[in-house]
Amino acid sequence: LPSTLKSYWIRKGSAFSTAVARQETDLTPEMIATGSWRQLPFKAYNFSALGLPPACGHLHPLLKVRSQLRQIFLEMG
């Protein structure tokens, strides 16, 4: 079988940095008052992302009793 050798050259680009810049996610009233928001990098929003599923609730106690009574009567015929 013929073998193929691939090699890559990796160099530092113009945007290379060893420090990780923290992007802002919230705009606060203090940022608006001081005007500091203009110089801060903000994280881009993903509007197509799905939200968290809502937490499941419980039946109201009276609805629970009603469904139990209904089941009892259905079993009795």
PDB file of C-alpha atoms in Angstrom:
ATOM      1  CA  LEU A   1       0.000   0.000   0.000  1.00  0.00           C
ATOM      2  CA  PRO A   2       1.309   3.466  -0.813  1.00  0.00           C
ATOM      3  CA  SER A   3       1.699   5.721   2.194  1.00  0.00           C
ATOM      4  CA  THR A   4       1.062   9.430   2.256  1.00  0.00           C
ATOM      5  CA  LEU A   5       2.911  11.826   4.512  1.00  0.00           C
ATOM      6  CA  LYS A   6       1.200  15.091   5.334  1.00  0.00           C
ATOM      7  CA  SER A   7       2.865  17.915   7.181  1.00  0.00           C
ATOM      8  CA  TYR A   8       1.578  21.257   8.393  1.00  0.00           C
ATOM      9  CA  TRP A   9       3.313  24.493   9.313  1.00  0.00           C
ATOM     10  CA  ILE A  10       1.717  26.353  12.193  1.00  0.00           C
ATOM     11  CA  ARG A  11       2.677  29.935  12.909  1.00  0.00           C
ATOM     12  CA  LYS A  12       1.450  32.583  15.296  1.00  0.00           C
ATOM     13  CA  GLY A  13      -1.019  34.924  13.618  1.00  0.00           C
ATOM     14  CA  SER A  14      -1.544  38.622  14.205  1.00  0.00           C
ATOM     15  CA  ALA A  15      -4.314  37.924  16.755  1.00  0.00           C
ATOM     16  CA  PHE A  16      -2.218  35.455  18.798  1.00  0.00           C
ATOM     17  CA  SER A  17      -2.344  35.980  22.543  1.00  0.00           C
ATOM     18  CA  THR A  18      -1.468  33.867  25.562  1.00  0.00           C
ATOM     19  CA  ALA A  19      -4.112  35.589  27.696  1.00  0.00           C
ATOM     20  CA  VAL A  20      -7.773  34.680  27.365  1.00  0.00           C
ATOM     21  CA  ALA A  21      -9.941  37.793  27.113  1.00  0.00           C
ATOM     22  CA  ARG A  22     -13.165  37.530  29.100  1.00  0.00           C
ATOM     23  CA  GLN A  23     -16.121  38.717  27.067  1.00  0.00           C
ATOM     24  CA  GLU A  24     -18.963  40.504  28.808  1.00  0.00           C
ATOM     25  CA  THR A  25     -22.400  38.888  28.802  1.00  0.00           C
ATOM     26  CA  ASP A  26     -24.449  41.467  30.708  1.00  0.00           C
ATOM     27  CA  LEU A  27     -24.883  45.186  30.242  1.00  0.00           C
ATOM     28  CA  THR A  28     -25.155  46.815  33.660  1.00  0.00           C
ATOM     29  CA  PRO A  29     -26.458  50.275  34.607  1.00  0.00           C
ATOM     30  CA  GLU A  30     -22.946  51.163  35.826  1.00  0.00           C
ATOM     31  CA  MET A  31     -21.514  50.412  32.356  1.00  0.00           C
ATOM     32  CA  ILE A  32     -24.116  52.671  30.761  1.00  0.00           C
ATOM     33  CA  ALA A  33     -23.551  55.463  33.295  1.00  0.00           C
ATOM     34  CA  THR A  34     -19.750  55.459  32.892  1.00  0.00           C
ATOM     35  CA  GLY A  35     -19.767  54.696  29.153  1.00  0.00           C
ATOM     36  CA  SER A  36     -17.306  51.834  29.673  1.00  0.00           C
ATOM     37  CA  TRP A  37     -19.468  49.489  27.594  1.00  0.00           C
ATOM     38  CA  ARG A  38     -18.127  51.082  24.402  1.00  0.00           C
ATOM     39  CA  GLN A  39     -14.644  49.607  24.923  1.00  0.00           C
ATOM     40  CA  LEU A  40     -15.702  46.182  26.224  1.00  0.00           C
ATOM     41  CA  PRO A  41     -15.971  43.068  24.031  1.00  0.00           C
ATOM     42  CA  PHE A  42     -19.414  41.472  24.341  1.00  0.00           C
ATOM     43  CA  LYS A  43     -20.218  37.835  23.749  1.00  0.00           C
ATOM     44  CA  ALA A  44     -22.357  37.259  20.656  1.00  0.00           C
ATOM     45  CA  TYR A  45     -25.906  36.030  21.269  1.00  0.00           C
ATOM     46  CA  ASN A  46     -27.117  32.780  19.724  1.00  0.00           C
ATOM     47  CA  PHE A  47     -30.792  33.433  19.011  1.00  0.00           C
ATOM     48  CA  SER A  48     -31.305  30.004  17.420  1.00  0.00           C
ATOM     49  CA  ALA A  49     -30.281  28.122  20.583  1.00  0.00           C
ATOM     50  CA  LEU A  50     -32.980  26.196  22.409  1.00  0.00           C
ATOM     51  CA  GLY A  51     -33.859  27.270  25.925  1.00  0.00           C
ATOM     52  CA  LEU A  52     -33.946  25.133  29.028  1.00  0.00           C
ATOM     53  CA  PRO A  53     -36.998  22.907  29.371  1.00  0.00           C
ATOM     54  CA  PRO A  54     -39.390  24.186  32.034  1.00  0.00           C
ATOM     55  CA  ALA A  55     -39.356  22.434  35.375  1.00  0.00           C
ATOM     56  CA  CYS A  56     -42.261  20.012  35.670  1.00  0.00           C
ATOM     57  CA  GLY A  57     -44.865  20.933  38.227  1.00  0.00           C
ATOM     58  CA  HIS A  58     -47.277  18.881  40.270  1.00  0.00           C
ATOM     59  CA  LEU A  59     -51.030  18.468  40.200  1.00  0.00           C
ATOM     60  CA  HIS A  60     -53.082  20.590  42.544  1.00  0.00           C
ATOM     61  CA  PRO A  61     -54.170  18.436  45.510  1.00  0.00           C
ATOM     62  CA  LEU A  62     -57.864  18.738  44.578  1.00  0.00           C
ATOM     63  CA  LEU A  63     -57.154  17.715  40.973  1.00  0.00           C
ATOM     64  CA  LYS A  64     -55.150  14.764  42.254  1.00  0.00           C
ATOM     65  CA  VAL A  65     -58.051  13.600  44.473  1.00  0.00           C
ATOM     66  CA  ARG A  66     -60.484  14.070  41.575  1.00  0.00           C
ATOM     67  CA  SER A  67     -58.346  11.946  39.247  1.00  0.00           C
ATOM     68  CA  GLN A  68     -57.999   9.235  41.917  1.00  0.00           C
ATOM     69  CA  LEU A  69     -61.770   9.176  42.484  1.00  0.00           C
ATOM     70  CA  ARG A  70     -62.360   9.051  38.739  1.00  0.00           C
ATOM     71  CA  GLN A  71     -59.985   6.088  38.451  1.00  0.00           C
ATOM     72  CA  ILE A  72     -61.762   4.289  41.302  1.00  0.00           C
ATOM     73  CA  PHE A  73     -65.174   4.772  39.658  1.00  0.00           C
ATOM     74  CA  LEU A  74     -63.816   3.664  36.271  1.00  0.00           C
ATOM     75  CA  GLU A  75     -62.430   0.474  37.832  1.00  0.00           C
ATOM     76  CA  MET A  76     -65.824  -0.186  39.509  1.00  0.00           C
ATOM     77  CA  GLY A  77     -67.564   0.176  36.175  1.00  0.00           C
TER      78      GLY A  77
END
